[in-house]
């Protein structure tokens, strides 16, 4: 009898427990897709660089003379995002840049002054981008407004960007339209000035320089370790494209201010390919072919091989080679013909080749750099540049990312 | 001669695209751990920003590398 009681009791508990398992529960809200609608800071990037160059082909003095120049450049960008009621993401990127440079050759524009207009200058350039994106499809579009000012140059910019992703998200198409409407103060070398056109309350003329470009980029995942992108970026410039305080000397001994066509069409085509070789090595490559209507043709190739010392620390040696056929308007000091319509002795536009090599380190530990959780990543790069025209330069760059 | 060279490089670009697309295999999101690595990003690094700026000034070529292709004087 006792056994029967016990069996009935076990059966009862058994039924209860079974029922408990099958009892329908109220549907739970899926919190994994919850997106806060508050504006939040995604990341902040600080990029600083110190650049120094020296050479002996200054365009200000007609292709001879010092090219010594130092530039200390800084930008901070703040990326914020917010989801709207329909789950679409709005991203805002505000960037502020401040560069300060000193240039020995610019001091030769007006050597009679202690320090001329552009011997040292500060450039300030803020910009704001808004991008509206669909997180599910990856498609997005956005607009950018920008401004830049320095002593003799003001620039206003606007841009539209569009991104379309394939369904499997292995193919991405990016399109960007950009316009810059610039105003340049026309400063002539002291010898060519007539009337009151020096610094100190005198009048300068201004001239426009407008630039328009369209960028088409196709990115493709090729396999689990390999991806590539192809970029085509035609652009058109119109206005004052010559630097009027640069001198040109002629075979007859005369001197004039640099004169170049007021239109320039550029067509660069770039190919970027990245391959994850194994757990330690990544191969990053870039190649660009460039042509324009001033006769410049250039090939640029870059190779960078990040070596992963551990998952959070990598060292990246890099090498870049550039080779260009110069513009047809270039001639060295004193070699321009008086009959020429356009002329420059700016060695940046001459036939040249250049090497740029160095290394970078990237440090992104999970607990933050130096144990500071908010400092998500630190990257430091050094590069040495040498040009066949004897110009040499060095640059050190630092990128800090906060999250 | 110059136009044939240009044609040659455009052809190489075209073949690269065709080769690239034909070699593609479908990669699922969970198979992209290596592609999503920070060193695999298909653009220049942020730390390269000012390297690209000085190269833009010191050379005649610009654009198609994610850097600036217009605006500003570049006269320093």
Coordinates of C-alpha atoms in Angstrom, one line a residue:
Chain A
X1 CA 0.0 0.0 0.0
X2 CA 2.9 2.3 1.0
X3 CA 4.5 1.5 -2.4
X4 CA 1.3 2.6 -4.2
X5 CA 1.3 5.9 -2.3
X6 CA 4.9 6.5 -3.2
X7 CA 4.3 5.7 -6.9
X8 CA 1.3 8.0 -7.0
X9 CA 3.3 10.8 -5.4
X10 CA 6.2 10.3 -7.9
X11 CA 3.8 10.2 -10.7
X12 CA 2.2 13.4 -9.5
X13 CA 5.5 15.2 -9.2
X14 CA 6.5 13.7 -12.6
X15 CA 3.4 15.2 -14.2
X16 CA 4.0 18.5 -12.5
X17 CA 7.6 18.7 -13.6
X18 CA 6.7 17.7 -17.2
X19 CA 3.9 20.3 -17.3
X20 CA 6.3 22.9 -15.9
X21 CA 8.7 22.2 -18.8
X22 CA 6.0 22.5 -21.5
X23 CA 4.2 25.4 -20.0
X24 CA 4.1 28.2 -22.6
X25 CA 6.1 31.3 -21.5
X26 CA 5.2 34.8 -22.6
X27 CA 7.3 35.9 -25.5
X28 CA 10.5 37.7 -24.4
X29 CA 11.6 40.9 -26.0
X30 CA 14.7 40.4 -28.1
X31 CA 17.2 42.8 -26.5
X32 CA 20.1 41.8 -28.8
X33 CA 18.8 44.3 -31.5
X34 CA 18.1 47.1 -29.1
X35 CA 19.7 50.4 -30.4
X36 CA 19.8 53.4 -28.2
X37 CA 18.4 56.5 -29.9
X38 CA 20.6 58.8 -27.9
X39 CA 23.5 60.6 -29.6
X40 CA 26.6 58.8 -28.5
X41 CA 30.3 59.2 -29.2
X42 CA 31.7 56.2 -31.2
X43 CA 35.3 57.3 -31.3
X44 CA 37.7 60.2 -31.2
X45 CA 40.9 60.2 -33.3
X46 CA 43.8 62.5 -32.8
X47 CA 46.4 62.6 -35.5
X48 CA 49.5 64.7 -35.3
X49 CA 52.6 64.8 -37.5
X50 CA 55.8 66.7 -37.7
X51 CA 57.3 67.1 -41.2
X52 CA 60.7 68.6 -42.1
X53 CA 62.2 68.9 -45.6
X54 CA 65.3 70.4 -47.2
X55 CA 66.4 70.8 -50.7
X56 CA 67.9 73.3 -53.1
X57 CA 65.4 73.9 -55.9
X58 CA 62.9 76.4 -54.5
X59 CA 60.3 77.6 -57.0
X60 CA 60.0 80.9 -55.2
X61 CA 63.6 81.8 -56.4
X62 CA 63.2 80.3 -59.8
X63 CA 64.3 76.7 -59.2
X64 CA 67.4 77.4 -57.1
X65 CA 67.7 78.1 -53.4
X66 CA 66.7 76.6 -50.1
X67 CA 63.5 74.5 -49.8
X68 CA 63.8 74.2 -46.1
X69 CA 60.3 73.8 -44.6
X70 CA 58.8 72.5 -41.3
X71 CA 55.2 71.7 -40.7
X72 CA 53.4 70.7 -37.5
X73 CA 50.0 69.3 -38.3
X74 CA 47.2 68.2 -36.0
X75 CA 43.6 67.0 -36.5
X76 CA 41.0 65.8 -34.1
X77 CA 37.9 64.0 -35.4
X78 CA 34.9 63.2 -33.3
X79 CA 32.5 60.5 -34.6
X80 CA 29.1 60.4 -33.1
X81 CA 26.0 58.3 -34.0
X82 CA 22.3 58.1 -33.3
X83 CA 19.6 55.7 -34.4
X84 CA 16.2 57.1 -35.5
X85 CA 12.8 55.6 -34.8
X86 CA 13.0 53.4 -37.9
X87 CA 16.3 51.9 -36.9
X88 CA 18.4 53.9 -39.4
X89 CA 21.7 55.2 -38.3
X90 CA 22.8 58.8 -38.5
X91 CA 26.6 59.3 -38.1
X92 CA 28.2 62.7 -37.6
X93 CA 31.9 63.2 -38.0
X94 CA 33.3 66.6 -37.0
X95 CA 36.9 67.2 -37.8
X96 CA 39.1 70.2 -36.9
X97 CA 42.6 70.5 -38.3
X98 CA 45.4 73.0 -37.4
X99 CA 48.7 73.2 -39.3
X100 CA 51.5 75.5 -38.6
X101 CA 54.4 75.8 -41.0
X102 CA 57.6 77.7 -41.5
X103 CA 59.1 78.0 -45.0
X104 CA 62.5 79.5 -45.7
X105 CA 61.8 80.0 -49.5
X106 CA 58.5 81.9 -48.8
X107 CA 60.7 84.4 -47.0
X108 CA 62.2 85.2 -50.4
X109 CA 58.9 86.6 -51.9
X110 CA 59.8 89.9 -50.4
X111 CA 63.4 89.7 -49.0
X112 CA 63.4 93.4 -48.1
X113 CA 61.0 92.7 -45.2
X114 CA 62.1 91.0 -42.0
X115 CA 59.6 88.2 -42.6
X116 CA 57.3 88.0 -45.6
X117 CA 53.7 86.9 -45.9
X118 CA 54.1 83.2 -46.0
X119 CA 57.3 82.6 -44.1
X120 CA 55.2 81.2 -41.3
X121 CA 51.5 80.5 -41.4
X122 CA 48.8 78.7 -39.6
X123 CA 46.0 76.9 -41.5
X124 CA 42.7 76.0 -39.7
X125 CA 40.3 73.7 -41.4
X126 CA 37.0 72.4 -39.8
X127 CA 34.6 70.0 -41.6
X128 CA 31.4 68.2 -40.7
X129 CA 30.0 65.0 -42.4
X130 CA 26.6 63.5 -41.9
X131 CA 25.9 60.0 -43.1
X132 CA 22.6 58.2 -43.1
X133 CA 22.9 54.4 -43.2
X134 CA 20.9 51.2 -43.1
X135 CA 22.7 48.8 -40.8
X136 CA 21.0 45.8 -42.3
X137 CA 21.8 46.4 -45.9
X138 CA 25.0 48.5 -45.4
X139 CA 23.8 51.1 -47.8
X140 CA 24.3 54.8 -46.9
X141 CA 24.5 58.3 -48.2
X142 CA 25.8 61.5 -46.7
X143 CA 27.0 65.1 -47.1
X144 CA 30.1 67.0 -46.0
X145 CA 30.8 70.7 -45.6
X146 CA 34.3 72.0 -45.1
X147 CA 36.2 75.2 -44.7
X148 CA 39.9 76.1 -44.7
X149 CA 41.7 79.3 -44.0
X150 CA 45.2 80.6 -44.0
X151 CA 46.8 84.0 -44.6
X152 CA 46.5 84.1 -48.4
X153 CA 44.1 81.2 -49.1
X154 CA 40.4 80.4 -48.2
X155 CA 38.6 77.3 -49.3
X156 CA 35.0 76.2 -49.0
X157 CA 34.1 72.6 -49.8
X158 CA 31.0 70.4 -50.2
X159 CA 30.7 66.7 -50.9
X160 CA 28.1 64.0 -51.4
X161 CA 28.9 60.4 -50.7
X162 CA 27.0 57.2 -51.5
X163 CA 27.7 53.5 -50.5
X164 CA 25.9 50.5 -51.9
X165 CA 26.5 47.0 -50.7
X166 CA 25.6 43.7 -52.5
X167 CA 23.2 41.3 -50.7
X168 CA 26.1 39.0 -49.6
X169 CA 28.1 42.1 -48.5
X170 CA 31.1 41.0 -50.5
X171 CA 30.9 43.8 -53.1
X172 CA 30.8 47.4 -52.2
X173 CA 30.4 50.4 -54.5
X174 CA 31.3 53.9 -53.2
X175 CA 30.7 57.1 -55.0
X176 CA 31.7 60.6 -54.0
X177 CA 31.3 64.0 -55.5
X178 CA 33.4 66.9 -54.2
X179 CA 33.6 70.6 -54.9
X180 CA 36.0 73.1 -53.5
X181 CA 35.5 76.8 -54.1
X182 CA 38.7 78.6 -53.2
X183 CA 39.9 82.2 -53.2
X184 CA 43.6 82.9 -53.5
X185 CA 45.3 86.2 -52.7
X186 CA 47.6 87.1 -55.6
X187 CA 51.0 87.9 -54.1
X188 CA 53.7 88.7 -56.6
X189 CA 57.5 88.6 -56.0
X190 CA 58.7 92.0 -54.8
X191 CA 60.4 92.9 -58.1
X192 CA 57.2 92.5 -60.1
X193 CA 54.9 94.6 -57.8
X194 CA 53.6 97.9 -59.1
X195 CA 52.2 100.4 -56.6
X196 CA 51.2 99.4 -53.1
X197 CA 51.0 95.7 -53.2
X198 CA 53.2 94.8 -50.3
X199 CA 52.2 93.7 -46.8
X200 CA 51.3 96.4 -44.3
X201 CA 47.9 97.7 -45.2
X202 CA 48.4 97.6 -49.0
X203 CA 46.0 96.0 -51.4
X204 CA 46.2 92.5 -52.8
X205 CA 44.0 91.1 -55.6
X206 CA 42.3 87.8 -55.2
X207 CA 41.6 85.1 -57.7
X208 CA 39.3 82.0 -57.7
X209 CA 40.5 78.4 -57.9
X210 CA 37.7 75.8 -58.1
X211 CA 38.1 72.0 -58.0
X212 CA 35.6 69.4 -58.8
X213 CA 36.1 65.6 -58.5
X214 CA 34.1 62.4 -58.7
X215 CA 35.3 59.2 -57.1
X216 CA 34.1 55.7 -58.1
X217 CA 35.3 52.9 -56.0
X218 CA 34.6 49.1 -56.3
X219 CA 35.6 46.9 -53.4
X220 CA 35.5 43.1 -53.7
X221 CA 36.0 40.3 -51.2
X222 CA 37.8 37.7 -53.2
X223 CA 38.2 34.9 -50.6
X224 CA 38.5 34.7 -46.8
X225 CA 42.0 36.2 -46.9
X226 CA 42.0 38.4 -49.9
X227 CA 40.2 41.6 -50.8
X228 CA 40.7 44.4 -53.3
X229 CA 39.4 47.7 -54.5
X230 CA 39.6 49.7 -57.6
X231 CA 39.3 53.5 -57.6
X232 CA 38.8 56.0 -60.4
X233 CA 38.8 59.6 -59.5
X234 CA 38.6 62.1 -62.3
X235 CA 38.9 65.8 -61.3
X236 CA 38.8 69.2 -62.9
X237 CA 40.3 72.4 -61.7
X238 CA 39.7 75.9 -63.0
X239 CA 41.0 79.3 -62.1
X240 CA 44.3 80.5 -60.8
X241 CA 46.4 77.3 -60.9
X242 CA 49.8 79.0 -60.9
X243 CA 51.5 80.2 -57.8
X244 CA 52.1 83.8 -58.6
X245 CA 54.9 84.5 -56.2
X246 CA 57.1 81.8 -57.8
X247 CA 59.7 83.2 -60.2
X248 CA 60.8 82.0 -63.6
X249 CA 64.0 83.1 -65.3
X250 CA 64.4 83.1 -69.0
X251 CA 67.3 82.6 -71.4
X252 CA 67.3 86.3 -72.2
X253 CA 67.9 87.1 -68.5
X254 CA 64.3 88.4 -67.8
X255 CA 62.2 87.2 -64.9
X256 CA 58.4 86.7 -64.8
X257 CA 55.9 85.3 -62.4
X258 CA 54.9 81.6 -62.8
X259 CA 52.2 81.2 -65.4
X260 CA 50.2 78.0 -66.0
X261 CA 46.9 77.2 -67.9
X262 CA 43.8 78.0 -66.0
X263 CA 42.3 74.5 -66.5
X264 CA 43.6 71.1 -65.4
X265 CA 42.0 67.7 -65.9
X266 CA 43.3 64.9 -63.8
X267 CA 42.7 61.1 -64.1
X268 CA 44.1 58.8 -61.4
X269 CA 43.3 55.1 -61.3
X270 CA 44.2 53.2 -58.1
X271 CA 44.2 49.5 -57.2
X272 CA 44.5 48.4 -53.6
X273 CA 44.9 44.7 -52.7
X274 CA 45.3 43.3 -49.2
X275 CA 46.1 39.7 -48.5
X276 CA 46.2 38.0 -45.0
X277 CA 49.2 35.7 -45.6
X278 CA 49.0 33.7 -42.3
X279 CA 48.5 34.5 -38.6
X280 CA 51.5 36.7 -38.6
X281 CA 51.8 38.5 -41.9
X282 CA 49.5 40.8 -43.9
X283 CA 50.4 42.1 -47.3
X284 CA 49.0 45.6 -48.2
X285 CA 49.6 46.9 -51.7
X286 CA 48.6 49.9 -53.6
X287 CA 49.2 51.0 -57.2
X288 CA 48.2 54.2 -59.0
X289 CA 48.5 55.4 -62.5
X290 CA 48.0 59.1 -63.0
X291 CA 47.7 61.4 -66.0
X292 CA 46.6 65.0 -66.6
X293 CA 46.4 67.5 -69.5
X294 CA 49.6 69.3 -68.4
X295 CA 51.5 66.3 -69.5
X296 CA 52.2 64.7 -66.2
X297 CA 52.2 60.9 -66.1
X298 CA 53.0 59.0 -62.9
X299 CA 53.2 55.5 -61.5
X300 CA 53.0 55.1 -57.7
X301 CA 53.4 51.8 -55.9
X302 CA 53.2 51.0 -52.2
X303 CA 54.0 47.9 -50.2
X304 CA 53.4 47.5 -46.5
X305 CA 53.8 44.3 -44.6
X306 CA 52.3 44.4 -41.1
X307 CA 53.9 41.7 -38.9
X308 CA 51.7 40.7 -36.0
X309 CA 53.9 40.2 -32.9
X310 CA 50.8 39.3 -31.0
X311 CA 47.1 39.9 -31.6
X312 CA 47.3 43.4 -30.2
X313 CA 50.7 44.6 -31.4
X314 CA 52.0 44.9 -35.0
X315 CA 55.0 46.4 -36.7
X316 CA 54.5 47.6 -40.3
X317 CA 57.5 48.3 -42.5
X318 CA 56.5 50.1 -45.7
X319 CA 58.0 51.2 -49.0
X320 CA 56.6 53.6 -51.6
X321 CA 58.0 54.3 -55.1
X322 CA 56.8 57.1 -57.3
X323 CA 58.0 57.9 -60.8
X324 CA 56.6 60.8 -62.9
X325 CA 57.1 62.4 -66.2
X326 CA 57.0 66.1 -65.6
X327 CA 54.8 68.8 -67.1
X328 CA 55.7 70.2 -70.5
X329 CA 55.7 73.7 -69.0
X330 CA 58.7 72.9 -66.7
X331 CA 62.2 74.1 -67.2
X332 CA 65.1 74.7 -64.7
X333 CA 66.4 78.0 -63.7
X334 CA 67.2 80.3 -66.6
X335 CA 66.2 77.9 -69.3
X336 CA 62.7 79.1 -70.3
X337 CA 62.3 80.6 -73.7
X338 CA 60.9 84.1 -73.9
X339 CA 58.3 82.9 -76.5
X340 CA 56.7 80.4 -74.0
X341 CA 53.1 81.0 -73.0
X342 CA 53.2 78.9 -69.9
X343 CA 56.2 78.3 -67.7
X344 CA 57.2 77.0 -64.3
X345 CA 60.4 76.1 -62.5
X346 CA 58.5 74.2 -59.7
X347 CA 60.4 70.9 -59.3
X348 CA 57.3 69.3 -57.8
X349 CA 56.0 69.3 -61.4
X350 CA 59.2 68.1 -63.0
X351 CA 60.3 64.7 -64.1
X352 CA 61.4 62.9 -61.0
X353 CA 61.4 59.7 -59.0
X354 CA 61.0 59.3 -55.3
X355 CA 61.4 56.7 -52.5
X356 CA 59.6 56.8 -49.3
X357 CA 60.3 54.1 -46.6
X358 CA 59.8 53.6 -42.9
X359 CA 57.8 51.7 -40.4
X360 CA 54.9 52.0 -38.1
X361 CA 53.8 50.3 -34.9
X362 CA 50.3 49.7 -33.9
X363 CA 49.3 48.9 -30.4
X364 CA 45.6 48.0 -29.5
X365 CA 45.4 45.9 -26.3
X366 CA 42.0 44.8 -25.1
X367 CA 42.4 46.6 -21.7
X368 CA 43.5 49.8 -23.4
X369 CA 46.9 51.3 -24.2
X370 CA 49.0 51.7 -21.0
X371 CA 46.0 50.2 -19.1
X372 CA 43.8 53.2 -20.0
X373 CA 40.6 51.6 -21.2
X374 CA 39.4 54.6 -23.2
X375 CA 42.7 54.8 -25.2
X376 CA 41.8 52.1 -27.7
X377 CA 44.7 52.3 -30.1
X378 CA 48.0 54.0 -30.6
X379 CA 49.8 54.1 -33.9
X380 CA 53.2 55.7 -34.5
X381 CA 54.8 56.0 -38.0
X382 CA 58.1 57.3 -39.2
X383 CA 59.0 57.8 -42.9
X384 CA 62.0 59.0 -44.8
X385 CA 61.5 60.6 -48.3
X386 CA 64.1 61.2 -50.9
X387 CA 63.5 62.6 -54.4
X388 CA 65.8 62.4 -57.4
X389 CA 65.9 66.2 -57.4
X390 CA 67.9 66.0 -54.1
X391 CA 65.0 67.0 -51.9
X392 CA 64.9 64.9 -48.7
X393 CA 62.3 64.9 -45.9
X394 CA 61.3 63.1 -42.7
X395 CA 57.9 62.7 -41.1
X396 CA 56.7 61.3 -37.8
X397 CA 53.0 60.7 -37.3
X398 CA 51.0 59.7 -34.3
X399 CA 47.4 58.5 -34.2
X400 CA 45.5 58.0 -30.9
X401 CA 42.1 56.5 -31.0
X402 CA 39.7 56.9 -28.0
X403 CA 36.5 54.9 -27.6
Chain B
X1 CA 53.9 56.0 -77.8
X2 CA 52.3 57.8 -74.8
X3 CA 48.8 56.8 -75.7
X4 CA 49.8 53.2 -76.2
X5 CA 51.3 53.2 -72.7
X6 CA 48.1 54.7 -71.3
X7 CA 46.1 52.0 -73.2
X8 CA 48.5 49.4 -71.7
X9 CA 47.9 50.5 -68.1
X10 CA 44.1 50.8 -68.6
X11 CA 44.1 47.3 -70.1
X12 CA 46.0 46.0 -67.0
X13 CA 43.4 47.7 -64.8
X14 CA 40.5 46.2 -66.8
X15 CA 42.1 42.7 -66.7
X16 CA 42.6 43.1 -62.9
X17 CA 38.9 43.8 -62.4
X18 CA 37.9 40.9 -64.6
X19 CA 40.4 38.6 -62.9
X20 CA 39.4 39.8 -59.5
X21 CA 35.7 39.2 -60.1
X22 CA 36.1 35.8 -61.7
X23 CA 38.3 34.6 -58.8
X24 CA 35.7 35.6 -56.2
X25 CA 34.2 33.0 -53.9
X26 CA 31.2 33.7 -51.7
X27 CA 32.4 34.5 -48.2
X28 CA 29.9 34.3 -45.3
X29 CA 29.9 37.0 -42.5
X30 CA 31.3 34.4 -40.0
X31 CA 34.2 33.7 -42.4
X32 CA 35.4 37.3 -42.4
X33 CA 37.5 37.4 -39.2
X34 CA 40.7 37.9 -41.2
X35 CA 39.1 40.4 -43.6
X36 CA 37.9 42.4 -40.7
X37 CA 41.3 42.7 -39.2
X38 CA 42.5 46.3 -38.7
X39 CA 45.5 45.8 -41.0
X40 CA 43.2 44.6 -43.8
X41 CA 41.2 47.8 -44.2
X42 CA 40.9 48.8 -47.8
X43 CA 41.9 52.4 -47.4
X44 CA 45.0 54.3 -46.2
X45 CA 45.5 54.4 -42.5
X46 CA 44.5 57.5 -40.5
X47 CA 48.1 57.9 -39.5
X48 CA 49.0 58.2 -43.2
X49 CA 46.9 61.3 -43.6
X50 CA 49.8 63.8 -43.4
X51 CA 52.1 61.6 -45.4
X52 CA 49.6 61.8 -48.2
X53 CA 49.3 65.5 -47.8
X54 CA 53.0 66.2 -48.3
X55 CA 53.2 63.7 -51.2
X56 CA 50.4 65.6 -52.8
X57 CA 52.4 68.8 -52.6
X58 CA 55.8 67.3 -53.5
X59 CA 54.6 65.4 -56.5
X60 CA 52.4 66.1 -59.5
X61 CA 50.1 63.2 -59.1
X62 CA 47.1 63.0 -56.6
X63 CA 43.9 61.2 -56.0
X64 CA 42.6 57.6 -56.0
X65 CA 44.2 56.9 -52.7
X66 CA 41.6 58.2 -50.3
X67 CA 43.6 61.4 -49.8
X68 CA 42.8 64.8 -50.9
X69 CA 42.6 65.5 -54.7
X70 CA 41.6 69.2 -54.7
X71 CA 41.1 72.3 -52.7
X72 CA 43.8 74.2 -50.9
X73 CA 46.9 75.8 -52.4
X74 CA 49.6 73.3 -51.6
X75 CA 52.0 76.1 -52.1
X76 CA 54.1 75.8 -49.0

